[in-house]
Amino acid sequence: MEWYSASDEASRDRLENAWSDARKIDEELCEMLLEVARGDVLAYAPAETPAEQVTRLLTVLGYPAATISLVVAALGEVVPGTPARYVFAQLQQAKNLFNAGRIDRDQSGPDGYSFVPRPLTKEIQKAIRPQSGAARVF
């Protein structure tokens, strides 16, 4: 699964299909919200395997997926994909961040802007690190 982005027309169309408010947001701000949300998700996600670390590093450095696959295969590990639950959590966190930045005239600060930080909600945390479905017997 691919992370959400607002960097090009196809990515923006995909994002707008999933989040109607994205149409109203400046492209640069939208991309920033998505990157911050992605960082929040990755910071909360469980520790990465070596293959995931190599994949993330090479992705950040701009290497194409085919090259990354070859490098990871040479290390003897399977290239992991981005879990769908991480992408879902990114979208939900971006929405939370956007809503936190909306101006409420009654609660705005002296400069006319109010921001309430939005940590990952419990629902988003559960999407990233799902609970076991096994029942506990006491």
PDB file of C-alpha atoms in Angstrom:
ATOM      1  CA  MET A   1       0.000   0.000   0.000  1.00  0.00           C
ATOM      2  CA  GLU A   2       1.244   3.491  -0.831  1.00  0.00           C
ATOM      3  CA  TRP A   3       1.336   6.434   1.613  1.00  0.00           C
ATOM      4  CA  TYR A   4      -0.979   9.350   0.855  1.00  0.00           C
ATOM      5  CA  SER A   5       0.606  12.364  -0.790  1.00  0.00           C
ATOM      6  CA  ALA A   6      -0.405  15.608  -2.471  1.00  0.00           C
ATOM      7  CA  SER A   7       2.751  15.876  -4.560  1.00  0.00           C
ATOM      8  CA  ASP A   8       1.223  15.267  -7.996  1.00  0.00           C
ATOM      9  CA  GLU A   9      -2.162  15.202  -9.724  1.00  0.00           C
ATOM     10  CA  ALA A  10      -2.706  11.430  -9.449  1.00  0.00           C
ATOM     11  CA  SER A  11      -1.775  11.422  -5.745  1.00  0.00           C
ATOM     12  CA  ARG A  12      -4.016  14.410  -5.109  1.00  0.00           C
ATOM     13  CA  ASP A  13      -6.963  12.707  -6.877  1.00  0.00           C
ATOM     14  CA  ARG A  14      -6.456   9.580  -4.757  1.00  0.00           C
ATOM     15  CA  LEU A  15      -6.319  11.694  -1.600  1.00  0.00           C
ATOM     16  CA  GLU A  16      -9.422  13.689  -2.516  1.00  0.00           C
ATOM     17  CA  ASN A  17     -11.356  10.457  -3.127  1.00  0.00           C
ATOM     18  CA  ALA A  18     -10.552   9.405   0.441  1.00  0.00           C
ATOM     19  CA  TRP A  19     -10.824  12.837   2.106  1.00  0.00           C
ATOM     20  CA  SER A  20     -13.184  15.413   0.605  1.00  0.00           C
ATOM     21  CA  ASP A  21     -11.759  18.308   2.703  1.00  0.00           C
ATOM     22  CA  ALA A  22      -8.396  17.854   0.971  1.00  0.00           C
ATOM     23  CA  ARG A  23      -9.848  19.786  -1.997  1.00  0.00           C
ATOM     24  CA  LYS A  24     -10.079  22.881   0.227  1.00  0.00           C
ATOM     25  CA  ILE A  25      -6.477  22.754   1.472  1.00  0.00           C
ATOM     26  CA  ASP A  26      -3.511  24.461  -0.131  1.00  0.00           C
ATOM     27  CA  GLU A  27      -1.285  21.830  -1.793  1.00  0.00           C
ATOM     28  CA  GLU A  28       1.806  22.702   0.284  1.00  0.00           C
ATOM     29  CA  LEU A  29      -0.102  22.648   3.580  1.00  0.00           C
ATOM     30  CA  CYS A  30      -1.809  19.394   2.590  1.00  0.00           C
ATOM     31  CA  GLU A  31       1.528  17.741   1.826  1.00  0.00           C
ATOM     32  CA  MET A  32       2.916  18.996   5.154  1.00  0.00           C
ATOM     33  CA  LEU A  33      -0.068  17.592   7.080  1.00  0.00           C
ATOM     34  CA  LEU A  34       0.369  14.218   5.371  1.00  0.00           C
ATOM     35  CA  GLU A  35       4.110  14.125   6.094  1.00  0.00           C
ATOM     36  CA  VAL A  36       3.612  15.046   9.753  1.00  0.00           C
ATOM     37  CA  ALA A  37       0.871  12.427  10.051  1.00  0.00           C
ATOM     38  CA  ARG A  38       3.115   9.825   8.404  1.00  0.00           C
ATOM     39  CA  GLY A  39       5.893  10.676  10.868  1.00  0.00           C
ATOM     40  CA  ASP A  40       3.471  10.338  13.782  1.00  0.00           C
ATOM     41  CA  VAL A  41       2.376   6.914  12.543  1.00  0.00           C
ATOM     42  CA  LEU A  42       5.938   5.681  12.016  1.00  0.00           C
ATOM     43  CA  ALA A  43       7.041   6.989  15.408  1.00  0.00           C
ATOM     44  CA  TYR A  44       4.257   4.996  17.095  1.00  0.00           C
ATOM     45  CA  ALA A  45       4.626   1.894  14.937  1.00  0.00           C
ATOM     46  CA  PRO A  46       6.450  -1.146  16.325  1.00  0.00           C
ATOM     47  CA  ALA A  47      10.209  -1.337  15.785  1.00  0.00           C
ATOM     48  CA  GLU A  48      11.216  -2.161  12.229  1.00  0.00           C
ATOM     49  CA  THR A  49      12.952  -5.279  11.028  1.00  0.00           C
ATOM     50  CA  PRO A  50      16.324  -4.788   9.284  1.00  0.00           C
ATOM     51  CA  ALA A  51      14.635  -5.198   5.879  1.00  0.00           C
ATOM     52  CA  GLU A  52      12.120  -2.495   6.784  1.00  0.00           C
ATOM     53  CA  GLN A  53      14.909  -0.176   7.953  1.00  0.00           C
ATOM     54  CA  VAL A  54      16.855  -0.641   4.708  1.00  0.00           C
ATOM     55  CA  THR A  55      13.679  -0.171   2.663  1.00  0.00           C
ATOM     56  CA  ARG A  56      12.773   3.035   4.511  1.00  0.00           C
ATOM     57  CA  LEU A  57      16.298   4.443   4.195  1.00  0.00           C
ATOM     58  CA  LEU A  58      16.567   3.720   0.472  1.00  0.00           C
ATOM     59  CA  THR A  59      13.064   5.117  -0.108  1.00  0.00           C
ATOM     60  CA  VAL A  60      13.978   8.350   1.669  1.00  0.00           C
ATOM     61  CA  LEU A  61      17.148   8.559  -0.433  1.00  0.00           C
ATOM     62  CA  GLY A  62      14.994   8.305  -3.569  1.00  0.00           C
ATOM     63  CA  TYR A  63      15.956   4.879  -4.903  1.00  0.00           C
ATOM     64  CA  PRO A  64      13.330   3.185  -7.114  1.00  0.00           C
ATOM     65  CA  ALA A  65      11.370   0.207  -5.773  1.00  0.00           C
ATOM     66  CA  ALA A  66      13.130  -2.218  -8.140  1.00  0.00           C
ATOM     67  CA  THR A  67      16.556  -1.237  -6.787  1.00  0.00           C
ATOM     68  CA  ILE A  68      15.332  -1.490  -3.207  1.00  0.00           C
ATOM     69  CA  SER A  69      13.982  -4.987  -3.907  1.00  0.00           C
ATOM     70  CA  LEU A  70      17.350  -6.065  -5.299  1.00  0.00           C
ATOM     71  CA  VAL A  71      19.253  -4.704  -2.291  1.00  0.00           C
ATOM     72  CA  VAL A  72      16.922  -6.307   0.243  1.00  0.00           C
ATOM     73  CA  ALA A  73      16.904  -9.593  -1.703  1.00  0.00           C
ATOM     74  CA  ALA A  74      20.699  -9.558  -1.615  1.00  0.00           C
ATOM     75  CA  LEU A  75      20.440  -9.279   2.171  1.00  0.00           C
ATOM     76  CA  GLY A  76      18.251 -12.390   2.141  1.00  0.00           C
ATOM     77  CA  GLU A  77      15.037 -10.830   3.414  1.00  0.00           C
ATOM     78  CA  VAL A  78      11.643 -10.164   1.858  1.00  0.00           C
ATOM     79  CA  VAL A  79      10.831  -6.537   1.066  1.00  0.00           C
ATOM     80  CA  PRO A  80       7.918  -5.479   3.255  1.00  0.00           C
ATOM     81  CA  GLY A  81       5.083  -3.358   1.975  1.00  0.00           C
ATOM     82  CA  THR A  82       3.537  -0.513   3.925  1.00  0.00           C
ATOM     83  CA  PRO A  83       0.696  -2.030   5.961  1.00  0.00           C
ATOM     84  CA  ALA A  84      -2.734  -0.717   4.955  1.00  0.00           C
ATOM     85  CA  ARG A  85      -3.447   0.088   8.601  1.00  0.00           C
ATOM     86  CA  TYR A  86      -0.495   2.550   8.611  1.00  0.00           C
ATOM     87  CA  VAL A  87      -1.840   4.321   5.518  1.00  0.00           C
ATOM     88  CA  PHE A  88      -5.314   4.480   7.080  1.00  0.00           C
ATOM     89  CA  ALA A  89      -3.808   5.876  10.301  1.00  0.00           C
ATOM     90  CA  GLN A  90      -1.873   8.492   8.289  1.00  0.00           C
ATOM     91  CA  LEU A  91      -5.088   9.707   6.661  1.00  0.00           C
ATOM     92  CA  GLN A  92      -6.973   9.861   9.964  1.00  0.00           C
ATOM     93  CA  GLN A  93      -4.119  11.715  11.693  1.00  0.00           C
ATOM     94  CA  ALA A  94      -3.886  14.214   8.811  1.00  0.00           C
ATOM     95  CA  LYS A  95      -7.611  14.901   9.241  1.00  0.00           C
ATOM     96  CA  ASN A  96      -7.089  15.419  12.983  1.00  0.00           C
ATOM     97  CA  LEU A  97      -4.197  17.812  12.364  1.00  0.00           C
ATOM     98  CA  PHE A  98      -6.226  19.761   9.798  1.00  0.00           C
ATOM     99  CA  ASN A  99      -9.188  20.064  12.151  1.00  0.00           C
ATOM    100  CA  ALA A 100      -6.889  21.204  14.973  1.00  0.00           C
ATOM    101  CA  GLY A 101      -5.685  24.104  12.845  1.00  0.00           C
ATOM    102  CA  ARG A 102      -9.080  25.433  11.862  1.00  0.00           C
ATOM    103  CA  ILE A 103      -9.792  28.865  13.267  1.00  0.00           C
ATOM    104  CA  ASP A 104     -12.646  29.104  15.751  1.00  0.00           C
ATOM    105  CA  ARG A 105     -13.456  32.826  16.055  1.00  0.00           C
ATOM    106  CA  ASP A 106     -14.541  32.413  19.695  1.00  0.00           C
ATOM    107  CA  GLN A 107     -11.362  30.609  20.730  1.00  0.00           C
ATOM    108  CA  SER A 108      -8.734  32.273  18.552  1.00  0.00           C
ATOM    109  CA  GLY A 109      -5.579  33.632  20.118  1.00  0.00           C
ATOM    110  CA  PRO A 110      -4.398  37.252  20.064  1.00  0.00           C
ATOM    111  CA  ASP A 111      -3.024  36.862  16.533  1.00  0.00           C
ATOM    112  CA  GLY A 112      -6.303  35.393  15.251  1.00  0.00           C
ATOM    113  CA  TYR A 113      -5.137  31.778  15.128  1.00  0.00           C
ATOM    114  CA  SER A 114      -5.609  28.896  17.505  1.00  0.00           C
ATOM    115  CA  PHE A 115      -3.942  25.507  17.387  1.00  0.00           C
ATOM    116  CA  VAL A 116      -4.707  22.553  19.603  1.00  0.00           C
ATOM    117  CA  PRO A 117      -2.068  19.793  19.257  1.00  0.00           C
ATOM    118  CA  ARG A 118      -3.546  16.446  18.301  1.00  0.00           C
ATOM    119  CA  PRO A 119      -1.686  13.375  19.472  1.00  0.00           C
ATOM    120  CA  LEU A 120      -2.639  10.048  17.955  1.00  0.00           C
ATOM    121  CA  THR A 121      -6.097   9.123  19.193  1.00  0.00           C
ATOM    122  CA  LYS A 122      -6.721   5.728  20.776  1.00  0.00           C
ATOM    123  CA  GLU A 123      -8.509   4.622  17.595  1.00  0.00           C
ATOM    124  CA  ILE A 124      -5.515   5.528  15.433  1.00  0.00           C
ATOM    125  CA  GLN A 125      -3.143   3.846  17.902  1.00  0.00           C
ATOM    126  CA  LYS A 126      -5.240   0.670  17.694  1.00  0.00           C
ATOM    127  CA  ALA A 127      -5.107   0.800  13.886  1.00  0.00           C
ATOM    128  CA  ILE A 128      -1.305   0.966  14.018  1.00  0.00           C
ATOM    129  CA  ARG A 129      -0.862  -1.622  16.775  1.00  0.00           C
ATOM    130  CA  PRO A 130      -3.975  -3.826  16.721  1.00  0.00           C
ATOM    131  CA  GLN A 131      -4.937  -5.642  19.878  1.00  0.00           C
ATOM    132  CA  SER A 132      -5.003  -9.421  19.852  1.00  0.00           C
ATOM    133  CA  GLY A 133      -8.413 -10.870  19.068  1.00  0.00           C
ATOM    134  CA  ALA A 134      -7.929 -13.668  21.601  1.00  0.00           C
ATOM    135  CA  ALA A 135     -10.164 -13.612  24.640  1.00  0.00           C
ATOM    136  CA  ARG A 136      -8.542 -13.495  28.042  1.00  0.00           C
ATOM    137  CA  VAL A 137      -9.575 -16.165  30.506  1.00  0.00           C
ATOM    138  CA  PHE A 138      -9.103 -15.368  34.178  1.00  0.00           C
TER     139      PHE A 138
END
